[in-house]
Amino acid sequence: MSVSMRDLDPAFQGAGQKAGIEVWRIENFHPAPIPKSSIGKFFTGDSYIVLKTTALKTGALRHDIHYWLGKDTSQDEAGTAAVKTVELDAALGGRAVQYREVQGHETEKFLSYFKPCIIPQEGGVASGFKHVEAEEHITRLFVCRGKHVVHVKEVPFARSSLNHDDIYILDTKSKIFQFNGSNSSIQERAKALEVVQYIKDTYHDGTCEVATVEDGRLMADAESGEFWGFFGGFAPLPRKTANDEDKTCNSDITKLFCVEKGQANPVEGDSLKREMLDTSKCYILDCGLEVFVWMGRTTSLDDRKVASGAAEEMIRSSERPKSQMIRIIEGFETVTFRSKFGTWTQETNTTVSEDGRGRVAALLQRQGVNVRGLMKAAPPKDEPQAFIDCTGNLQVWRVNSQEKILLQAADHSKFYSGDCYVFQYSYPGEEKEEVLIGTWFGKQSVEKERVSAVSMASKMVESMKFLPAQARIYEGKEPLQFFVIMQSFIVFKGGISSGYKKCIAEKEVDDDTYNENGLALFRIQGSGPENMQAIQVDPVSSSLNSSYCYILHNGSSVFTWIGNLATSTDQELVERQLDLIKPNLQTRAQKEGSESEQFWELLGGKTEYRSQKLTKEPESDPHLFSCSFTKDILKVTEIYNFTQDDLMTEDVFIVDCHSEIFVWVGQEVSPKNKLQALTIGEKFIEKDSLLEKLSPEAPIYVIMEGGEPSFFSRFFTSWDSSKSAMHGNSFQRKLRIVKNGGTPVAEKPKRRTPASYGGRASVPDKSQQRTRSMSFSPERVRVRGRSPAFNALAATFESQNARNLSTPPPVVRKLYPRSVTPDSSKLAPKSSAIASRSALFEQRLKTPPQEPSVSKPPKASPKTPESPAPESNSKGKEEKKESDKEEEKSMSSRIGSLTIQEDAKEGVEDEEDLPAHPYERLKTTSSDPVSDIDVTRREAYLSSEEFKEKFGMTKEAFYKLPKWKQNKFKMAVQLF
């Protein structure tokens, strides 16, 4: 496309040079820039042009242009906005996607720029209207629709405007009411509350009251009565009637038109193919709800304007107000457009586009305009970060058929390509201990053991109430987090599991499993001591690469090979890996170009090899998708310009950054869908919604709400962990935030971060020595919390500086550790005090409670030993010490027994004589809830059989658990 200065409006000079939003309003048929303070305010009588500039990870700038047409704007203004949008695209180099936005039918992408909503005001400039400046507050009624972004429309203030399907906001002078139609979803109600907060802050200075009214509640409470009072009293609502705006367009039929001399002529063909589009012409693809204008790269600016006008006329003549027009340039087609064609080969000629952008930049530069933003920026050179602490506890198991074998600490980072592994990594997070459970599949591993590995990992996650993050990792696709956890990672050829050995035998092929005394070649890679790998490759010269260093050994002969393009860091890593692969042996260094004959002989002779560094899938800008998975069918909806508030606790979401896939699961998601989270991630990769050719072996993470690690929350501009600490569904949480002045109210205490792990900070400096505490036990000790009675008793004997007893202790502690022998002079009085208090404590337990419904068997009070008289001989002292030790041991076990009995007593005392109700009526999300029950103890009304089915234990065992753990169980089954 040829560019001349007459095509460029002066108002667009310097536009799109940095990330952000720029807005122009059409005034006297010319674009006039809107000040930043007024961005987001729209008037119904005006037309606007909105430019969204996004900085990509590659350093380039992406542009999206929208022109918004108010319902009262004139035809001339609308036409001007359409033409000026084409000119703005030309000024930006001709690569922007252009959208036509009509008031009331805006695209979700457009609305995402102005969250939570836009509420157009009456008035206009050039259309003859005056902007309405309200002196007194006017009561208004709005209807809200949308699960991810909210379409807000003002409707007549009358009862006839209400229905059961939508959500309404009544804005009065002193109070804002939200009316929830009975057929509306929880997510829609939660999103509407964001609009309530916006109205409260914008029109009431954040000071008015907020109330919610449920459809069907009638006059049951004062707020409902007050709401209906504005409508003259309650009356049944009419059914929602279809109108012109509710009519849907048929999007199943697609028609292609070629625009020639202002006329849209149909293009004949059985199916759409990329070859139908000529680079010298413009086309219209009519998909009903979406109308695309495709503009060839060599078309003129006038051709593009004519094609846009033809598309406008097509929409207008067919009376489709909801249809959205999207204009795209050849080489920069959207995913939606490309998906309409059966075959599509993306041939983006960025050189031509950069040339066009360069010519535009040169023209503007001669006029003194800063053109830095028009040229492609240099990609950022920041080193990738792992966002995970490397000083945690690591446990690794090798999968052997249907069982897992715990590896010794020395073998934690030594994997075989023919085997599968399960690992559990516990590390200090920002606010609590984090746990990552994952699987690693070698390239040569068998499918049966892969399935077993996933099953084992999933059961481990489920046993911990879905709190840990879960990862599925393939050899060769490992993410940075995995390498940082393993630190010195080695992959050997072959395998030692029974599944691999059986597969080799069946295929009758040679077993190439690594032999430390045989011939082996390792490629060394990584970025430092905390992230280095040795990968065994075929021992042939073609496996070499000038960008790496290698270790070659054959028995006691060891060589190191340094490529000409290898860095000093690479050479340092070779020395470190030698200590792990072939320690205490003399090595012979080989510099590329000066190798010995023996070196080439071991590799079977010298041949050609590569010199370019191996590249991994780059991490792209993240995309967020909402997922619905039913009957093995996955449906996804992209959420634009996402924030943490877009994550709803009832849903499953996916963050796609191309190189990795993150599946986020809300707390209110059903247990069945929680177990299917990994499958949802695999289905998403198969679907490839962005047509980005996702690798089926891309790492998949499953993240549960409340356990978001830093390597997940980094995708959000800000993250508030207290939001996931709130109870209830999305609507209940948002309502508490709105009523609390916009601040989340955490309803459960944050767990304290363990202070162990060598006393290091959560993210140590690279220069520091990295150490990790290795755990050898496959099972971690689960410690109970203490009851208040036990705290009162134990406080007498524990230090004032000890840990907070309200937090579950990290390890089981006794009053006196075995390694410490208390002084004899101090032991007797302390033993006596313990015994006397224990006797008093047990005496209280023997006293029958006020309610005679539960009887306790009598217990014998412990005898208080008399303090022995001091003796001069050593034998008497030894007997005294042994007696004190036995008393201490007896007292410790007695206190533990009393603690368990006391905790169990709280739950079991009131279990008798309670009526039993079905689970479906007791859960918090029940559509037919039971009334007249203690809602804090819903589980108590389950029958014994149903209780065991849901919790996997008896009621007696359940009530022996600490309260915080009981609540975790109840949240998992939706009884809390």
CSV table of N, CA, C and O in Angstrom, one decimal, residues 166-237:
chain,number,residue,atom,x,y,z
A,166,ASP,N,-32.3,-11.9,34.0
A,166,ASP,CA,-31.2,-10.9,34.0
A,166,ASP,C,-31.0,-10.4,35.5
A,166,ASP,O,-31.7,-10.7,36.4
A,167,ILE,N,-30.0,-9.6,35.5
A,167,ILE,CA,-29.6,-8.9,36.8
A,167,ILE,C,-29.8,-7.4,36.6
A,167,ILE,O,-29.4,-6.8,35.6
A,168,TYR,N,-30.4,-6.8,37.6
A,168,TYR,CA,-30.7,-5.3,37.5
A,168,TYR,C,-30.1,-4.6,38.7
A,168,TYR,O,-30.0,-5.1,39.8
A,169,ILE,N,-29.7,-3.3,38.4
A,169,ILE,CA,-29.2,-2.4,39.4
A,169,ILE,C,-30.0,-1.2,39.5
A,169,ILE,O,-30.2,-0.5,38.5
A,170,LEU,N,-30.6,-1.0,40.6
A,170,LEU,CA,-31.4,0.2,40.9
A,170,LEU,C,-30.6,1.2,41.7
A,170,LEU,O,-30.2,0.9,42.8
A,171,ASP,N,-30.3,2.3,41.0
A,171,ASP,CA,-29.4,3.3,41.6
A,171,ASP,C,-30.3,4.5,42.2
A,171,ASP,O,-30.8,5.3,41.4
A,172,THR,N,-30.5,4.5,43.5
A,172,THR,CA,-31.3,5.5,44.1
A,172,THR,C,-30.3,6.5,44.8
A,172,THR,O,-29.1,6.3,44.8
A,173,LYS,N,-30.9,7.5,45.4
A,173,LYS,CA,-30.1,8.6,46.0
A,173,LYS,C,-29.3,8.1,47.1
A,173,LYS,O,-28.1,8.5,47.3
A,174,SER,N,-29.8,7.2,48.0
A,174,SER,CA,-29.1,6.8,49.2
A,174,SER,C,-28.7,5.4,49.2
A,174,SER,O,-27.9,5.0,50.1
A,175,LYS,N,-29.2,4.6,48.3
A,175,LYS,CA,-28.8,3.1,48.3
A,175,LYS,C,-28.9,2.6,46.9
A,175,LYS,O,-29.6,3.0,46.0
A,176,ILE,N,-28.0,1.6,46.7
A,176,ILE,CA,-27.9,0.9,45.4
A,176,ILE,C,-28.4,-0.5,45.6
A,176,ILE,O,-27.9,-1.2,46.5
A,177,PHE,N,-29.4,-0.9,44.8
A,177,PHE,CA,-29.9,-2.3,45.0
A,177,PHE,C,-29.5,-3.1,43.8
A,177,PHE,O,-29.5,-2.7,42.6
A,178,GLN,N,-29.1,-4.4,44.0
A,178,GLN,CA,-28.9,-5.3,42.9
A,178,GLN,C,-29.9,-6.4,43.0
A,178,GLN,O,-30.0,-7.1,44.0
A,179,PHE,N,-30.7,-6.5,41.9
A,179,PHE,CA,-31.8,-7.5,41.9
A,179,PHE,C,-31.3,-8.7,41.0
A,179,PHE,O,-31.0,-8.5,39.9
A,180,ASN,N,-31.2,-9.9,41.6
A,180,ASN,CA,-30.7,-11.1,41.0
A,180,ASN,C,-31.9,-11.9,40.5
A,180,ASN,O,-32.6,-12.5,41.3
A,181,GLY,N,-32.1,-12.0,39.1
A,181,GLY,CA,-33.1,-12.8,38.6
A,181,GLY,C,-32.8,-14.3,39.0
A,181,GLY,O,-31.7,-14.7,39.0
A,182,SER,N,-33.9,-15.0,39.2
A,182,SER,CA,-33.8,-16.4,39.6
A,182,SER,C,-33.0,-17.3,38.7
A,182,SER,O,-32.4,-18.3,39.1
A,183,ASN,N,-33.0,-16.9,37.4
A,183,ASN,CA,-32.3,-17.8,36.4
A,183,ASN,C,-30.9,-17.3,36.1
A,183,ASN,O,-30.3,-17.9,35.2
A,184,SER,N,-30.5,-16.3,36.8
A,184,SER,CA,-29.1,-15.8,36.5
A,184,SER,C,-28.1,-16.7,37.2
A,184,SER,O,-28.4,-17.3,38.2
A,185,SER,N,-26.9,-16.7,36.7
A,185,SER,CA,-25.8,-17.5,37.3
A,185,SER,C,-25.1,-16.8,38.4
A,185,SER,O,-25.1,-15.5,38.5
A,186,ILE,N,-24.4,-17.5,39.2
A,186,ILE,CA,-23.6,-16.9,40.3
A,186,ILE,C,-22.5,-16.0,39.7
A,186,ILE,O,-22.2,-14.9,40.3
A,187,GLN,N,-21.9,-16.5,38.6
A,187,GLN,CA,-20.8,-15.6,38.0
A,187,GLN,C,-21.3,-14.3,37.5
A,187,GLN,O,-20.7,-13.3,37.7
A,188,GLU,N,-22.5,-14.3,36.9
A,188,GLU,CA,-23.1,-13.1,36.4
A,188,GLU,C,-23.4,-12.2,37.6
A,188,GLU,O,-23.3,-10.9,37.5
A,189,ARG,N,-23.9,-12.7,38.7
A,189,ARG,CA,-24.2,-11.9,39.9
A,189,ARG,C,-22.9,-11.3,40.5
A,189,ARG,O,-22.9,-10.1,40.9
A,190,ALA,N,-21.9,-12.0,40.5
A,190,ALA,CA,-20.6,-11.5,41.0
A,190,ALA,C,-20.1,-10.4,40.1
A,190,ALA,O,-19.6,-9.4,40.6
A,191,LYS,N,-20.2,-10.6,38.8
A,191,LYS,CA,-19.7,-9.5,37.9
A,191,LYS,C,-20.5,-8.3,38.0
A,191,LYS,O,-20.0,-7.1,37.9
A,192,ALA,N,-21.8,-8.4,38.2
A,192,ALA,CA,-22.7,-7.3,38.3
A,192,ALA,C,-22.3,-6.5,39.6
A,192,ALA,O,-22.5,-5.2,39.6
A,193,LEU,N,-21.8,-7.1,40.6
A,193,LEU,CA,-21.4,-6.4,41.8
A,193,LEU,C,-20.3,-5.5,41.6
A,193,LEU,O,-20.1,-4.5,42.2
A,194,GLU,N,-19.4,-5.8,40.6
A,194,GLU,CA,-18.4,-4.9,40.2
A,194,GLU,C,-18.9,-3.6,39.6
A,194,GLU,O,-18.4,-2.5,39.8
A,195,VAL,N,-20.1,-3.7,38.9
A,195,VAL,CA,-20.7,-2.5,38.4
A,195,VAL,C,-21.3,-1.7,39.5
A,195,VAL,O,-21.3,-0.5,39.5
A,196,VAL,N,-21.9,-2.4,40.5
A,196,VAL,CA,-22.4,-1.7,41.7
A,196,VAL,C,-21.3,-0.9,42.4
A,196,VAL,O,-21.5,0.3,42.7
A,197,GLN,N,-20.1,-1.5,42.5
A,197,GLN,CA,-19.0,-0.8,43.1
A,197,GLN,C,-18.6,0.4,42.3
A,197,GLN,O,-18.3,1.5,42.8
A,198,TYR,N,-18.6,0.2,40.9
A,198,TYR,CA,-18.3,1.3,40.0
A,198,TYR,C,-19.3,2.5,40.2
A,198,TYR,O,-18.9,3.7,40.3
A,199,ILE,N,-20.6,2.2,40.2
A,199,ILE,CA,-21.6,3.2,40.4
A,199,ILE,C,-21.4,3.9,41.8
A,199,ILE,O,-21.6,5.1,41.9
A,200,LYS,N,-21.2,3.1,42.8
A,200,LYS,CA,-21.0,3.6,44.1
A,200,LYS,C,-19.8,4.6,44.2
A,200,LYS,O,-19.9,5.7,44.7
A,201,ASP,N,-18.7,4.3,43.5
A,201,ASP,CA,-17.5,5.2,43.6
A,201,ASP,C,-17.7,6.4,42.7
A,201,ASP,O,-17.2,7.5,43.0
A,202,THR,N,-18.3,6.2,41.5
A,202,THR,CA,-18.4,7.2,40.5
A,202,THR,C,-19.5,8.2,40.8
A,202,THR,O,-19.3,9.5,40.6
A,203,TYR,N,-20.7,7.8,41.2
A,203,TYR,CA,-21.8,8.7,41.4
A,203,TYR,C,-22.2,9.0,42.8
A,203,TYR,O,-23.0,9.8,43.1
A,204,HIS,N,-21.6,8.2,43.8
A,204,HIS,CA,-21.9,8.4,45.2
A,204,HIS,C,-20.7,8.7,46.1
A,204,HIS,O,-20.8,8.6,47.3
A,205,ASP,N,-19.5,8.9,45.4
A,205,ASP,CA,-18.3,9.2,46.2
A,205,ASP,C,-18.0,8.0,47.2
A,205,ASP,O,-17.3,8.2,48.2
A,206,GLY,N,-18.5,6.8,46.9
A,206,GLY,CA,-18.2,5.7,47.7
A,206,GLY,C,-18.8,5.6,49.0
A,206,GLY,O,-18.4,4.9,49.9
A,207,THR,N,-19.9,6.4,49.2
A,207,THR,CA,-20.5,6.5,50.6
A,207,THR,C,-21.9,5.9,50.8
A,207,THR,O,-22.3,5.7,51.9
A,208,CYS,N,-22.6,5.5,49.7
A,208,CYS,CA,-23.9,5.0,49.9
A,208,CYS,C,-24.0,3.5,50.3
A,208,CYS,O,-23.0,2.8,50.2
A,209,GLU,N,-25.2,3.1,50.7
A,209,GLU,CA,-25.3,1.7,51.1
A,209,GLU,C,-25.6,0.8,49.9
A,209,GLU,O,-26.0,1.3,48.8
A,210,VAL,N,-25.3,-0.5,50.1
A,210,VAL,CA,-25.5,-1.5,49.0
A,210,VAL,C,-26.4,-2.6,49.5
A,210,VAL,O,-26.2,-3.1,50.7
A,211,ALA,N,-27.4,-3.0,48.7
A,211,ALA,CA,-28.3,-4.1,49.2
A,211,ALA,C,-28.5,-5.0,48.0
A,211,ALA,O,-28.5,-4.6,46.8
A,212,THR,N,-28.7,-6.3,48.2
A,212,THR,CA,-29.0,-7.3,47.2
A,212,THR,C,-30.4,-7.9,47.5
A,212,THR,O,-30.8,-8.1,48.6
A,213,VAL,N,-31.1,-8.1,46.4
A,213,VAL,CA,-32.5,-8.6,46.5
A,213,VAL,C,-32.6,-9.9,45.6
A,213,VAL,O,-32.2,-9.8,44.4
A,214,GLU,N,-33.0,-11.0,46.2
A,214,GLU,CA,-33.1,-12.2,45.4
A,214,GLU,C,-34.5,-12.3,44.8
A,214,GLU,O,-35.5,-12.1,45.5
A,215,ASP,N,-34.6,-12.7,43.6
A,215,ASP,CA,-35.8,-12.9,42.9
A,215,ASP,C,-36.6,-14.0,43.6
A,215,ASP,O,-36.1,-15.1,43.8
A,216,GLY,N,-37.8,-13.8,44.0
A,216,GLY,CA,-38.7,-14.8,44.6
A,216,GLY,C,-38.7,-14.6,46.2
A,216,GLY,O,-39.4,-15.4,46.8
A,217,ARG,N,-37.9,-13.7,46.7
A,217,ARG,CA,-37.9,-13.6,48.2
A,217,ARG,C,-39.1,-12.8,48.7
A,217,ARG,O,-39.4,-12.8,49.9
A,218,LEU,N,-39.8,-12.2,47.8
A,218,LEU,CA,-41.0,-11.4,48.1
A,218,LEU,C,-40.6,-10.3,49.2
A,218,LEU,O,-39.7,-9.6,49.1
A,219,MET,N,-41.4,-10.3,50.2
A,219,MET,CA,-41.2,-9.2,51.3
A,219,MET,C,-40.6,-9.8,52.5
A,219,MET,O,-40.9,-9.4,53.6
A,220,ALA,N,-39.7,-10.8,52.4
A,220,ALA,CA,-39.2,-11.6,53.5
A,220,ALA,C,-38.3,-10.7,54.4
A,220,ALA,O,-38.1,-11.0,55.6
A,221,ASP,N,-37.6,-9.7,53.8
A,221,ASP,CA,-36.7,-8.9,54.6
A,221,ASP,C,-36.9,-7.5,54.3
A,221,ASP,O,-37.6,-7.1,53.3
A,222,ALA,N,-36.3,-6.6,55.1
A,222,ALA,CA,-36.6,-5.2,54.9
A,222,ALA,C,-36.0,-4.6,53.6
A,222,ALA,O,-36.7,-3.8,53.0
A,223,GLU,N,-34.9,-5.1,53.2
A,223,GLU,CA,-34.3,-4.6,51.9
A,223,GLU,C,-35.1,-5.0,50.7
A,223,GLU,O,-35.3,-4.2,49.8
A,224,SER,N,-35.7,-6.2,50.7
A,224,SER,CA,-36.6,-6.6,49.6
A,224,SER,C,-37.9,-5.7,49.6
A,224,SER,O,-38.3,-5.2,48.6
A,225,GLY,N,-38.4,-5.4,50.8
A,225,GLY,CA,-39.6,-4.6,50.8
A,225,GLY,C,-39.3,-3.2,50.4
A,225,GLY,O,-40.1,-2.5,49.7
A,226,GLU,N,-38.1,-2.7,50.7
A,226,GLU,CA,-37.7,-1.3,50.3
A,226,GLU,C,-37.5,-1.3,48.8
A,226,GLU,O,-37.9,-0.3,48.2
A,227,PHE,N,-36.9,-2.3,48.2
A,227,PHE,CA,-36.7,-2.4,46.8
A,227,PHE,C,-38.1,-2.3,46.1
A,227,PHE,O,-38.3,-1.5,45.1
A,228,TRP,N,-39.0,-3.2,46.4
A,228,TRP,CA,-40.2,-3.3,45.7
A,228,TRP,C,-41.1,-2.0,46.0
A,228,TRP,O,-42.0,-1.7,45.2
A,229,GLY,N,-40.8,-1.3,47.1
A,229,GLY,CA,-41.5,-0.1,47.3
A,229,GLY,C,-41.3,0.9,46.3
A,229,GLY,O,-42.2,1.8,46.0
A,230,PHE,N,-40.1,0.9,45.6
A,230,PHE,CA,-39.8,1.9,44.5
A,230,PHE,C,-40.7,1.6,43.3
A,230,PHE,O,-40.8,2.4,42.4
A,231,PHE,N,-41.2,0.3,43.2
A,231,PHE,CA,-42.0,0.0,42.1
A,231,PHE,C,-43.5,-0.1,42.4
A,231,PHE,O,-44.3,-0.7,41.7
A,232,GLY,N,-43.8,0.5,43.6
A,232,GLY,CA,-45.2,0.5,44.0
A,232,GLY,C,-45.7,-0.8,44.7
A,232,GLY,O,-46.9,-1.0,44.7
A,233,GLY,N,-44.8,-1.6,45.1
A,233,GLY,CA,-45.1,-2.9,45.8
A,233,GLY,C,-44.9,-4.1,44.9
A,233,GLY,O,-44.6,-3.9,43.7
A,234,PHE,N,-44.8,-5.2,45.5
A,234,PHE,CA,-44.5,-6.5,44.7
A,234,PHE,C,-45.6,-6.9,43.8
A,234,PHE,O,-46.8,-6.8,44.2
A,235,ALA,N,-45.3,-7.4,42.7
A,235,ALA,CA,-46.2,-8.1,41.8
A,235,ALA,C,-45.4,-9.1,41.0
A,235,ALA,O,-44.2,-8.9,40.7
A,236,PRO,N,-46.1,-10.2,40.5
A,236,PRO,CA,-45.3,-11.2,39.7
A,236,PRO,C,-44.7,-10.6,38.5
A,236,PRO,O,-45.3,-9.7,37.8
A,237,LEU,N,-43.5,-11.0,38.2
A,237,LEU,CA,-42.8,-10.5,37.0
A,237,LEU,C,-43.2,-11.2,35.8
A,237,LEU,O,-43.5,-12.4,35.8
